[in-house]
XYZ file of C-alpha atoms in Angstrom:
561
model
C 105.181 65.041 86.972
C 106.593 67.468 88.816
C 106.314 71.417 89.044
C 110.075 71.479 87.416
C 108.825 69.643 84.287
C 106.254 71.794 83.550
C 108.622 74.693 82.386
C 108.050 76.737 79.600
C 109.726 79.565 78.297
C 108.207 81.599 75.123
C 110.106 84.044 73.126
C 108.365 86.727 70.922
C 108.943 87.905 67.663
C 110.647 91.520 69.759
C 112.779 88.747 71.632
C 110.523 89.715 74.820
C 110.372 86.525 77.202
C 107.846 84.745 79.100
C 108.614 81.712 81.344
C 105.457 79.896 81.972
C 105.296 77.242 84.930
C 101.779 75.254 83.934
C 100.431 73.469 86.666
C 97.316 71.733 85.091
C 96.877 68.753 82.565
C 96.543 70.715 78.980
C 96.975 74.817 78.354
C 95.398 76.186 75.185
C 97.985 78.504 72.773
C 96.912 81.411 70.309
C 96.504 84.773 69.953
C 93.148 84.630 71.463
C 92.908 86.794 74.115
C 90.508 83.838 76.088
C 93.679 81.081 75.389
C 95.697 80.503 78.494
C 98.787 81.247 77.182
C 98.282 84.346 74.927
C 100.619 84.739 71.723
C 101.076 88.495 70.548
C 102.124 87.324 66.880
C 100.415 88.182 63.904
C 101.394 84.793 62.472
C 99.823 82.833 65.121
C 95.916 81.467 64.944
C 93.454 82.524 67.460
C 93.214 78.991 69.324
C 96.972 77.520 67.525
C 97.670 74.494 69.558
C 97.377 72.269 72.783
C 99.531 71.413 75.647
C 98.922 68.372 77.161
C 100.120 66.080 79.798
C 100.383 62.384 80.792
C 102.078 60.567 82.745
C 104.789 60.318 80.107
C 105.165 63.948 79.554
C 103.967 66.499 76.895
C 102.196 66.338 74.081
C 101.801 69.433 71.823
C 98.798 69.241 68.820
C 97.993 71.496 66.236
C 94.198 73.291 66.266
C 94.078 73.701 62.716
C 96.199 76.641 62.482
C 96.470 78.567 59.430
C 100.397 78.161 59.241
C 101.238 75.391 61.485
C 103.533 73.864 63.776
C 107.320 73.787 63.809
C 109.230 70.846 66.368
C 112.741 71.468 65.863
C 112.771 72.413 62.539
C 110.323 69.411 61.231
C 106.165 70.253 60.158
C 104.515 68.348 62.417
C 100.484 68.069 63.382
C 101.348 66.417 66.626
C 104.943 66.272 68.837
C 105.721 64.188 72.026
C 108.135 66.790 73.931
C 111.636 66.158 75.121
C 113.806 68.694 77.039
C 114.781 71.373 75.082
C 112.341 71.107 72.277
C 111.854 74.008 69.847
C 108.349 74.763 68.795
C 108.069 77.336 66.167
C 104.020 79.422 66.292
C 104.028 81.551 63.195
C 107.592 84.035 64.863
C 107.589 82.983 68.015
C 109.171 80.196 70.004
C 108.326 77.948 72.777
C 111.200 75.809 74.547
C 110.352 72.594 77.121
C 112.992 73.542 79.845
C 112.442 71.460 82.825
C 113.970 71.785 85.607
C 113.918 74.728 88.650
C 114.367 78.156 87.328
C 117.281 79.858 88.960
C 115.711 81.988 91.698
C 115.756 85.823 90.753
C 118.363 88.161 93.202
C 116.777 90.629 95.630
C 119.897 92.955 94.373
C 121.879 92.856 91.323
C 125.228 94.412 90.511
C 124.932 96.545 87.955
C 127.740 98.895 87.161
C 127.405 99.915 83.376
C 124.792 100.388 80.538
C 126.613 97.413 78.845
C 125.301 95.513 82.155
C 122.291 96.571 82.120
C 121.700 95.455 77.834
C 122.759 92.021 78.907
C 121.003 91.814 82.401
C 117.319 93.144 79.963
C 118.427 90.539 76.790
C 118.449 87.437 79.679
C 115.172 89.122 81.184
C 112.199 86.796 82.037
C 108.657 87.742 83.445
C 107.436 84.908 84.998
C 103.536 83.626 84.854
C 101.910 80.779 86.450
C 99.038 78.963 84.501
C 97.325 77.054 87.190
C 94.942 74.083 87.599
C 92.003 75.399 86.356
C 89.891 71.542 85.147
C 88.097 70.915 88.188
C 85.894 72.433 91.025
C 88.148 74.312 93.762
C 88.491 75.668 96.525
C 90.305 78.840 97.165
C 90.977 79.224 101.294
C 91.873 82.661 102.367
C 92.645 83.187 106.110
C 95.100 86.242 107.359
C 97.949 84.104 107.564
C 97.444 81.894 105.016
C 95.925 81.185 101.765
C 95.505 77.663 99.628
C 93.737 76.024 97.086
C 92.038 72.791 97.326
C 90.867 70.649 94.326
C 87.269 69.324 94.572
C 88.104 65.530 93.343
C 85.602 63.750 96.319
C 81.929 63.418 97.285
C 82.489 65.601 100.311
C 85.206 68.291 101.355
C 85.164 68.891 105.119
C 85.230 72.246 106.830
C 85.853 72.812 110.654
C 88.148 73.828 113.286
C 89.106 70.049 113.983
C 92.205 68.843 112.100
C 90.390 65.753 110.517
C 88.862 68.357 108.586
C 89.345 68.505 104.814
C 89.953 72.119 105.282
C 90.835 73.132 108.498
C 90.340 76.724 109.742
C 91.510 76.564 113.623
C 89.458 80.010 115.019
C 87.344 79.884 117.701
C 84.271 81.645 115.873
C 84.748 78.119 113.330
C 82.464 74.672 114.644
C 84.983 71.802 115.130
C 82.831 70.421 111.915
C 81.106 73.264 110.514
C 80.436 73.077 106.531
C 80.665 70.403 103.976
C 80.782 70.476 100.557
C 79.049 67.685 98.629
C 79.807 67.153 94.820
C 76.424 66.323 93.086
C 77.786 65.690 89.546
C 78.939 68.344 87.962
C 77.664 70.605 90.120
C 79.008 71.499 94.134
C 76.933 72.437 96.812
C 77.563 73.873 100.198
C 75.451 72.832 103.545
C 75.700 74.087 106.664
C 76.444 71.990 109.722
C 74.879 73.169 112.261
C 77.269 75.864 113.172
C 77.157 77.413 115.760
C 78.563 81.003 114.146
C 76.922 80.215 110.985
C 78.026 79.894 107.250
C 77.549 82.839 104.949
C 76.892 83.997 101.522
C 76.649 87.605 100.357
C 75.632 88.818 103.580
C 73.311 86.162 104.547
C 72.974 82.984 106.589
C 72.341 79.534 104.809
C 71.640 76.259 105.951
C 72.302 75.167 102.192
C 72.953 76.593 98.487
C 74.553 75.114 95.186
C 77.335 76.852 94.426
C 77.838 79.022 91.287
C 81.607 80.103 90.418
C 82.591 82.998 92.020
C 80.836 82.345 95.317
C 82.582 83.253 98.465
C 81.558 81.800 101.985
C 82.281 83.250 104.924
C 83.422 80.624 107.587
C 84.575 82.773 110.840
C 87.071 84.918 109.571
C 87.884 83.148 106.490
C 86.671 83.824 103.082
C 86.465 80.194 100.772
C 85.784 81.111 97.123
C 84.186 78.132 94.950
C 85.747 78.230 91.647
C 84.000 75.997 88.953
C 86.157 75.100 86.656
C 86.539 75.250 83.037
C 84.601 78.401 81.515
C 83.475 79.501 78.059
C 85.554 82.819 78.144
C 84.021 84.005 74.782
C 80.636 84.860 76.063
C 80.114 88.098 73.498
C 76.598 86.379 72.001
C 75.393 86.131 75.866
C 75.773 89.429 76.539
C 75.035 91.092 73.552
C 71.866 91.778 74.813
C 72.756 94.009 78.201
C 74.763 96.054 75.332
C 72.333 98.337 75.386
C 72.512 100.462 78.668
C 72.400 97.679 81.041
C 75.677 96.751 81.525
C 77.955 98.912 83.563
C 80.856 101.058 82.325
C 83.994 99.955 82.909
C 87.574 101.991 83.643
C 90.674 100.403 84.070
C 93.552 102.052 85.929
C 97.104 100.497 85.482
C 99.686 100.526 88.189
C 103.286 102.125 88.572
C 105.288 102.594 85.064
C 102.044 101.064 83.783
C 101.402 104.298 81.415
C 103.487 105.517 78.695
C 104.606 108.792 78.896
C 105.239 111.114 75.940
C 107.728 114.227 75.529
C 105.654 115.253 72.442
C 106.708 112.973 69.309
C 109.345 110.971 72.011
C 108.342 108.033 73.960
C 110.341 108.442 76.961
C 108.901 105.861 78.716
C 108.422 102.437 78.625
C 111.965 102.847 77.640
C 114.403 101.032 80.178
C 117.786 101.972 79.130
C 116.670 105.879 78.923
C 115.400 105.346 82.059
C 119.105 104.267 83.285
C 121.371 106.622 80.670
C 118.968 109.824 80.570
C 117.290 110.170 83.761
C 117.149 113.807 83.863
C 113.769 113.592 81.483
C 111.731 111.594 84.526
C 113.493 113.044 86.905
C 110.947 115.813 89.318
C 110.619 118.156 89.612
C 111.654 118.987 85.806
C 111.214 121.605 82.606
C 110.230 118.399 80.710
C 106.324 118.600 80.479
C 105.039 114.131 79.945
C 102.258 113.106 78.769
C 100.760 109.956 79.904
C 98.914 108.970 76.730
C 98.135 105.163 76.652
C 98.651 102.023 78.940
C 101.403 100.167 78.572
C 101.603 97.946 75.522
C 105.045 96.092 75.936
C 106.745 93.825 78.472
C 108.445 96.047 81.114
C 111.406 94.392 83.209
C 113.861 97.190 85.143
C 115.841 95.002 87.362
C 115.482 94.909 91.001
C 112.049 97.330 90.543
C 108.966 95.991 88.027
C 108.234 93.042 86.047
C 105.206 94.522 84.154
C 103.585 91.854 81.659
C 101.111 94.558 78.897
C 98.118 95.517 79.333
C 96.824 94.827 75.701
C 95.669 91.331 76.662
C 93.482 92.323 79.296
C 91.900 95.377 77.262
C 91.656 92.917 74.151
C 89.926 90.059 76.512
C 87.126 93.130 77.717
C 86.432 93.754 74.150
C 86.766 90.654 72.168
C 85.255 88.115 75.303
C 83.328 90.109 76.892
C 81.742 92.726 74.185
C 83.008 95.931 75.273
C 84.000 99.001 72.987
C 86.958 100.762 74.079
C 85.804 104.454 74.299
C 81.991 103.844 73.941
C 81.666 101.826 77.331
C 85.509 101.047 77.995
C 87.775 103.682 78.687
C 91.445 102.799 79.574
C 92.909 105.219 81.926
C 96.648 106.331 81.663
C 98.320 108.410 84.262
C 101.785 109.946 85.369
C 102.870 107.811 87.420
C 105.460 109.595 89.077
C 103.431 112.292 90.370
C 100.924 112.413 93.774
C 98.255 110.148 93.928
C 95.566 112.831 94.566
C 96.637 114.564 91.504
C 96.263 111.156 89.327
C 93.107 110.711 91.023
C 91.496 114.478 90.595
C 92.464 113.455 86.821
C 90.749 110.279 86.803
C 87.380 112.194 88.221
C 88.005 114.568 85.434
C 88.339 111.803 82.477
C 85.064 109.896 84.126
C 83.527 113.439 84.130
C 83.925 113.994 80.721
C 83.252 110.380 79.214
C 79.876 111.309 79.950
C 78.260 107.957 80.179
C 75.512 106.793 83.175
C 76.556 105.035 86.006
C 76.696 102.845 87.967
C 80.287 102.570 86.904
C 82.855 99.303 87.434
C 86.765 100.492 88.045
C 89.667 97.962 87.569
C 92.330 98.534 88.975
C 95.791 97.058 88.789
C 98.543 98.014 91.660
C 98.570 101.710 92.741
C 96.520 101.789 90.190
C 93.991 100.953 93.334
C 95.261 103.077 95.925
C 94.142 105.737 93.046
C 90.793 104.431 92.467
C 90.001 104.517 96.141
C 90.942 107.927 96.696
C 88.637 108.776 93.784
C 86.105 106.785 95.229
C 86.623 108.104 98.988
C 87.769 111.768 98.791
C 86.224 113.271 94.830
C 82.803 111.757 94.944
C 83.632 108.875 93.341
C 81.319 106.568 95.199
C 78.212 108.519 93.708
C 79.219 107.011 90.179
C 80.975 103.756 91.133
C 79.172 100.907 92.423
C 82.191 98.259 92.489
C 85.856 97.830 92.423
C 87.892 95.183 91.231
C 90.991 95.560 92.741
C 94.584 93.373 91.471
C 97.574 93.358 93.851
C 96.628 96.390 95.412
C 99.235 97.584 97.795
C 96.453 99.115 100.473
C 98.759 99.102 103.531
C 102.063 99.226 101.081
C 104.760 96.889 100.194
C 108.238 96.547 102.064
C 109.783 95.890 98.756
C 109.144 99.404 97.880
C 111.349 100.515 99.959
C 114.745 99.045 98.153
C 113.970 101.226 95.752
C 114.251 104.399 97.424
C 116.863 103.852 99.971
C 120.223 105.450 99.900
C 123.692 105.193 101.145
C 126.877 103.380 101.258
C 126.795 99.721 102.029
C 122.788 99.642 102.586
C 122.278 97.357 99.807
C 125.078 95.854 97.554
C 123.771 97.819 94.458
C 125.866 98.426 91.757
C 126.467 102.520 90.195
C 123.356 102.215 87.942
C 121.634 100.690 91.175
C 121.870 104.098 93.051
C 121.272 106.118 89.882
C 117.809 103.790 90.161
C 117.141 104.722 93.758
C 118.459 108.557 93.416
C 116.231 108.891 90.234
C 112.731 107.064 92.073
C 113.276 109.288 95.339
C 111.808 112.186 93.436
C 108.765 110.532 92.344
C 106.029 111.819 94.772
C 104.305 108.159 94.640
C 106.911 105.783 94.923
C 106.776 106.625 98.686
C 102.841 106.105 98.475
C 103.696 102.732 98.303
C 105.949 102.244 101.546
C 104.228 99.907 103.893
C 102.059 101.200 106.830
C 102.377 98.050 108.806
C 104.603 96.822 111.032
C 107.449 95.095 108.541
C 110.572 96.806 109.672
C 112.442 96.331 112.908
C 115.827 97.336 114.134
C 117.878 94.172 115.353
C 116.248 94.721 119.145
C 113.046 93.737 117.356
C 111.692 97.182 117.396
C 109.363 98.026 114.933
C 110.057 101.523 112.549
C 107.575 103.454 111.521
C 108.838 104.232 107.643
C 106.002 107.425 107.802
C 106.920 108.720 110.813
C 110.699 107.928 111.892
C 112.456 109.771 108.692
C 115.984 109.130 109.961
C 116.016 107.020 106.684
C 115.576 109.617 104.297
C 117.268 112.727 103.073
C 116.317 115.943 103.764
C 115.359 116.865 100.225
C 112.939 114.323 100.733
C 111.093 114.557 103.290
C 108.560 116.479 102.173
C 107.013 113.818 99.850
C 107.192 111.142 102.918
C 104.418 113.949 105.106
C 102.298 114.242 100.998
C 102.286 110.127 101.454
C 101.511 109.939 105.074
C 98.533 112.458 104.849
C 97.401 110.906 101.654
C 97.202 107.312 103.484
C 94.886 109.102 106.384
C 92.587 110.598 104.421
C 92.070 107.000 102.319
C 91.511 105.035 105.259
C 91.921 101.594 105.496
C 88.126 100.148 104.083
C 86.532 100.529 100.949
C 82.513 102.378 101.109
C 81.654 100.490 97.895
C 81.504 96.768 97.105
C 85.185 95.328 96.837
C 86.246 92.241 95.401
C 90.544 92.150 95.755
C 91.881 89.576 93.584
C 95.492 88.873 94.398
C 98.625 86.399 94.257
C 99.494 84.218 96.716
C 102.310 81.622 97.123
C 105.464 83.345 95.409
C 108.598 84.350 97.353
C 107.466 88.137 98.582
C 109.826 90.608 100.851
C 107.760 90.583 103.993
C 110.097 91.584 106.355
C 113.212 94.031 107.094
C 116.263 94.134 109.275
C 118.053 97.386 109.884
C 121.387 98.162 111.638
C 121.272 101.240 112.910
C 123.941 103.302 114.919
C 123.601 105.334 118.516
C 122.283 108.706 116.188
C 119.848 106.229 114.214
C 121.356 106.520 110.929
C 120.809 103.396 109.094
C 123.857 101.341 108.313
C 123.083 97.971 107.111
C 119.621 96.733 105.477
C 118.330 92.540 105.861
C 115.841 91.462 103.653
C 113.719 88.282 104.441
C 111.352 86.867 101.740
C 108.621 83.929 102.348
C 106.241 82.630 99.798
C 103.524 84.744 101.339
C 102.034 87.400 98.287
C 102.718 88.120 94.508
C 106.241 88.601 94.353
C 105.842 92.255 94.888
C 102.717 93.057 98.033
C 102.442 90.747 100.325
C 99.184 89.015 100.766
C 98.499 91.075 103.766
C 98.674 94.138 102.253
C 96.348 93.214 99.197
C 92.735 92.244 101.201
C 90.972 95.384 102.397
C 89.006 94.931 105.585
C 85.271 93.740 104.588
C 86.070 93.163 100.778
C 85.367 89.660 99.190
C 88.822 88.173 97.601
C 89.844 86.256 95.078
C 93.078 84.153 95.285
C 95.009 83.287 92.735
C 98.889 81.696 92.176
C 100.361 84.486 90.427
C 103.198 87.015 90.122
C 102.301 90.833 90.433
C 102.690 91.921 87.157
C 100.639 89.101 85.527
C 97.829 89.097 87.403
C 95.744 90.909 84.707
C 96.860 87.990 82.408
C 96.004 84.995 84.700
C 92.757 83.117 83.287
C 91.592 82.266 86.924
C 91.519 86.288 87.138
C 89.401 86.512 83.715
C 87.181 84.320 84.759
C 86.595 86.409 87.986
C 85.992 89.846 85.446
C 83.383 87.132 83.502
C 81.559 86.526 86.478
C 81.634 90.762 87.595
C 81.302 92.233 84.458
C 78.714 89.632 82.323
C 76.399 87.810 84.769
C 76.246 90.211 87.457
């Protein structure tokens, strides 16, 4: 079968929507935080049903749910899918729709708040559930990253291209490593290398391989990943309960906190966000209050596509044994507002949770570039002993950008569109999150320096591009505790921009090009920090924290380490 017929598209019981592209043989269903595909319906079982696959197609099977399955309107234990079958879980419903999904625009006309209700009712975060049955191998390189499955006696790794994997460096043997498969178990022996093969800092001739491993061949990281887990491990680790197992904070990303005006949720709130701006709007008389992470799908067009949080918080506690507020704190922010000030708070909350270090942060998109500066610049590394990092935009994103730019005829926006980019320009961070790297060039193929050359911004506005640019020098570009960035690879990303300028260097006319090189949102290049181990997955930005390659990564961190 191919990728096309392994569409799925969920709808909730709020009429939120999922489209889920499974690429692996079966894909367990419930409200299970540990299932692959997570239902948040009250109605639904823990572990509800199976999806599997054969070479004829679909199969869906009841796990002894407490209220069944639905197939187009008939009870049924068991249901060979066609196209367009309706399964009913408890309120929600799952639809087989094979077939490509129509690609999302990089701009969308939007011109009223009757455009924007329809563009948010057809809304659609998209998640990948991957191949996750068999021993793989993740392959990260700087300009590329791939998986390959582990279905022979030996994988191949070398500079020569008969090589399983090839890895053409000069610091790689032309036959370096080889993988052998010994049952169910892999293990890794070294060739002879001249440059050696590595493991957590040391040489080896040869080692069996426990998930999670990462070897370092040249400049390449390859990360073993095992296969099939038991993501309920709360009886195993019941006993490091005690004191032995470290703290953990998790930081969300952008619009990844709610924000209260007292009894009023302003956000997540989309259409205020497009018919009231003036209460997020900076600066302002309107005093938010970031008091929890987000707990509901979050699509603006054109901006986010923000899956909630509650899975991942519910998966720490219910999988993994932690206690929200005991030894799990979740940390909400204003995410409008300078990083260092979101930071100094996050020292503060640490400060006052009181409990011993060594501590573990999580962090989810600038959620990370705040967890660094906490770790780099308040004394954070005295307390924290490892980050997890998700789709961290370290050295920015180009897409941010769109967001903030302004101006006839830049990008074919509709009214609501500039409201959008008039309304984010005032948010200290977004420009936090403009890319330090070379991405943008003028049509000689000169590169612009988006913190330095400001001929692209207003006046007004100026000032928050220095507060970014003096915030990115003073993070620096490595991380002085242990790193692991997990990230998404594989999914059409903006990695480059085009810009007509004329003879004064006004911008005039803005090019977009998008490869399948990052998350949908950072590109891959952006996400690795120099140093860090990393942890490749085939994943969209905002699921990331949902992706059960990703939870098996926080098992390995957070319960064996």
């Amino acid at each position: 079968m191919t990728g096309s017929d392994n569409r799925f598209i969920l709808t909730f019981p709020d009429g939120a929507a999922r489209e889920f592209t499974l690429d692996r043989k079966q894909a367990i269903l419930g409200r299970s935080s540990a299932c692959d595909i997570v239902l948040h319906d009250a109605r639904v079982s823990r572990t509800h049903a199976r999806l599997a696959r054969d070479e004829q197609g679909w199969t869906i099977t009841d796990l002894g749910s407490t209220n069944g399955l639905i197939v187009n309107g008939i009870a049924v234990t068991q249901a060979r899918l066609s196209e367009q079958d309706i399964v009913q879980m408890g309120d929600s419903r799952l639809r087989y729709a094979p077939g490509a999904a129509e690609p999302a625009p990089a701009t969308l006309l939007i011109e009223s708040v009757q455009d924007l209700t329809l563009t948010l009712s057809h809304a659609v975060m998209p998640i990948e559930v991957n191949e996750a049955d068999a021993p793989r191998l993740a392959v990260y390189t700087h300009d590329r990253t791939w998986e390959l499955p582990v279905t022979q006696d030996y994988v191949h790794i070398g500079r020569d291209a008969t090589n399983d994997i090839t890895i053409p460096a000069p610091n790689v043997s032309r036959t370096h490593a080889r993988i052998e498969r010994r049952g169910d178990a892999c293990l890794v022996r070294d060739l002879d290398s001249t440059n050696g093969t590595w493991l957590q800092g040391r040489r080896i001739d040869e080692h069996l391989l426990h998930n999670g491993d990462t070897l370092r061949i040249g400049d390449a990281q390859v990360v073993f990943k095992a296969g099939p887990e038991d993501m309920t491990l709360v009886e195993e680790i019941a006993p490091r309960a005690a004191g032995q197992r470290r703290p953990v904070v998790f930081v969300p990303g952008i619009m990844g906190s709610e924000l209260w005006l007292g009894e009023e949720r302003v956000w997540p709130d989309v259409l205020k966000f497009f018919s009231n701006p003036d209460l997020l709007r900076l600066p302002s008389k309107y005093q938010l209050e970031p008091r929890r992470v987000v707990r509901q799908l979050v699509i603006v067009p054109n901006l986010i596509e923000l899956e909630q949080y509650d899975p991942l918080i519910e998966y720490l506690q219910e999988a993994l044994g932690y206690t929200l507020g005991d030894d799990l704190l979740e940390f909400p922010y204003d995410w409008r507002l300078p990083l260092e000030e979101s930071a100094l708070r996050l020292a503060q909350a640490i400060d006052e949770w009181q409990v011993h270090p060594p501590i573990t942060l999580i962090a989810h998109s600038m959620g990370c570039l705040v967890s660094r500066y906490y770790v780099e610049q308040l004394g954070g590394k005295r307390k924290v002993d490892r980050l997890l990092l998700m789709g961290g935009p370290h050295q920015g994103a180009p897409k941010a950008l769109t967001s903030l730019l302004s101006g006839p005829g830049l990008l074919p926006f509709g009214l609501l569109g500039d409201q959008m980019r008039d309304l984010m320009g005032t948010f200290p961070a977004s420009y936090y999150l403009l890319p330090a790297y070379p991405c943008v060039f003028d049509r000689s193929g000169q590169p612009l320096d988006l913190l330095d050359d400001v001929a692209w911004l207003p006046d007004p506005h100026r000032p928050l591009l220095n507060q970014a640019r003096a915030f990115r020098a003073k993070l620096g570009a490595r991380s002085s505790v242990p790193a692991v960035c997990i990230f998404g690879y594989d999914v059409k990303t903006i990695t480059r921009i085009a810009v007509d300028r004329n003879q004064t260097g006004i911008w005039q006319k803005v090019d977009l090009s998008s490869e399948p090189q990052g998350d949908g949102d950072v590109p891959q290049y952006s996400t690795v920090l120099p140093g860090a181990d990393v942890h490749p997955v085939r994943q969209h930005h905002g699921a990331l924290y949902v992706d059960s390659d990703v939870k098996m990564r926080l098992q390995i961190e957070l319960a064996w380490r």
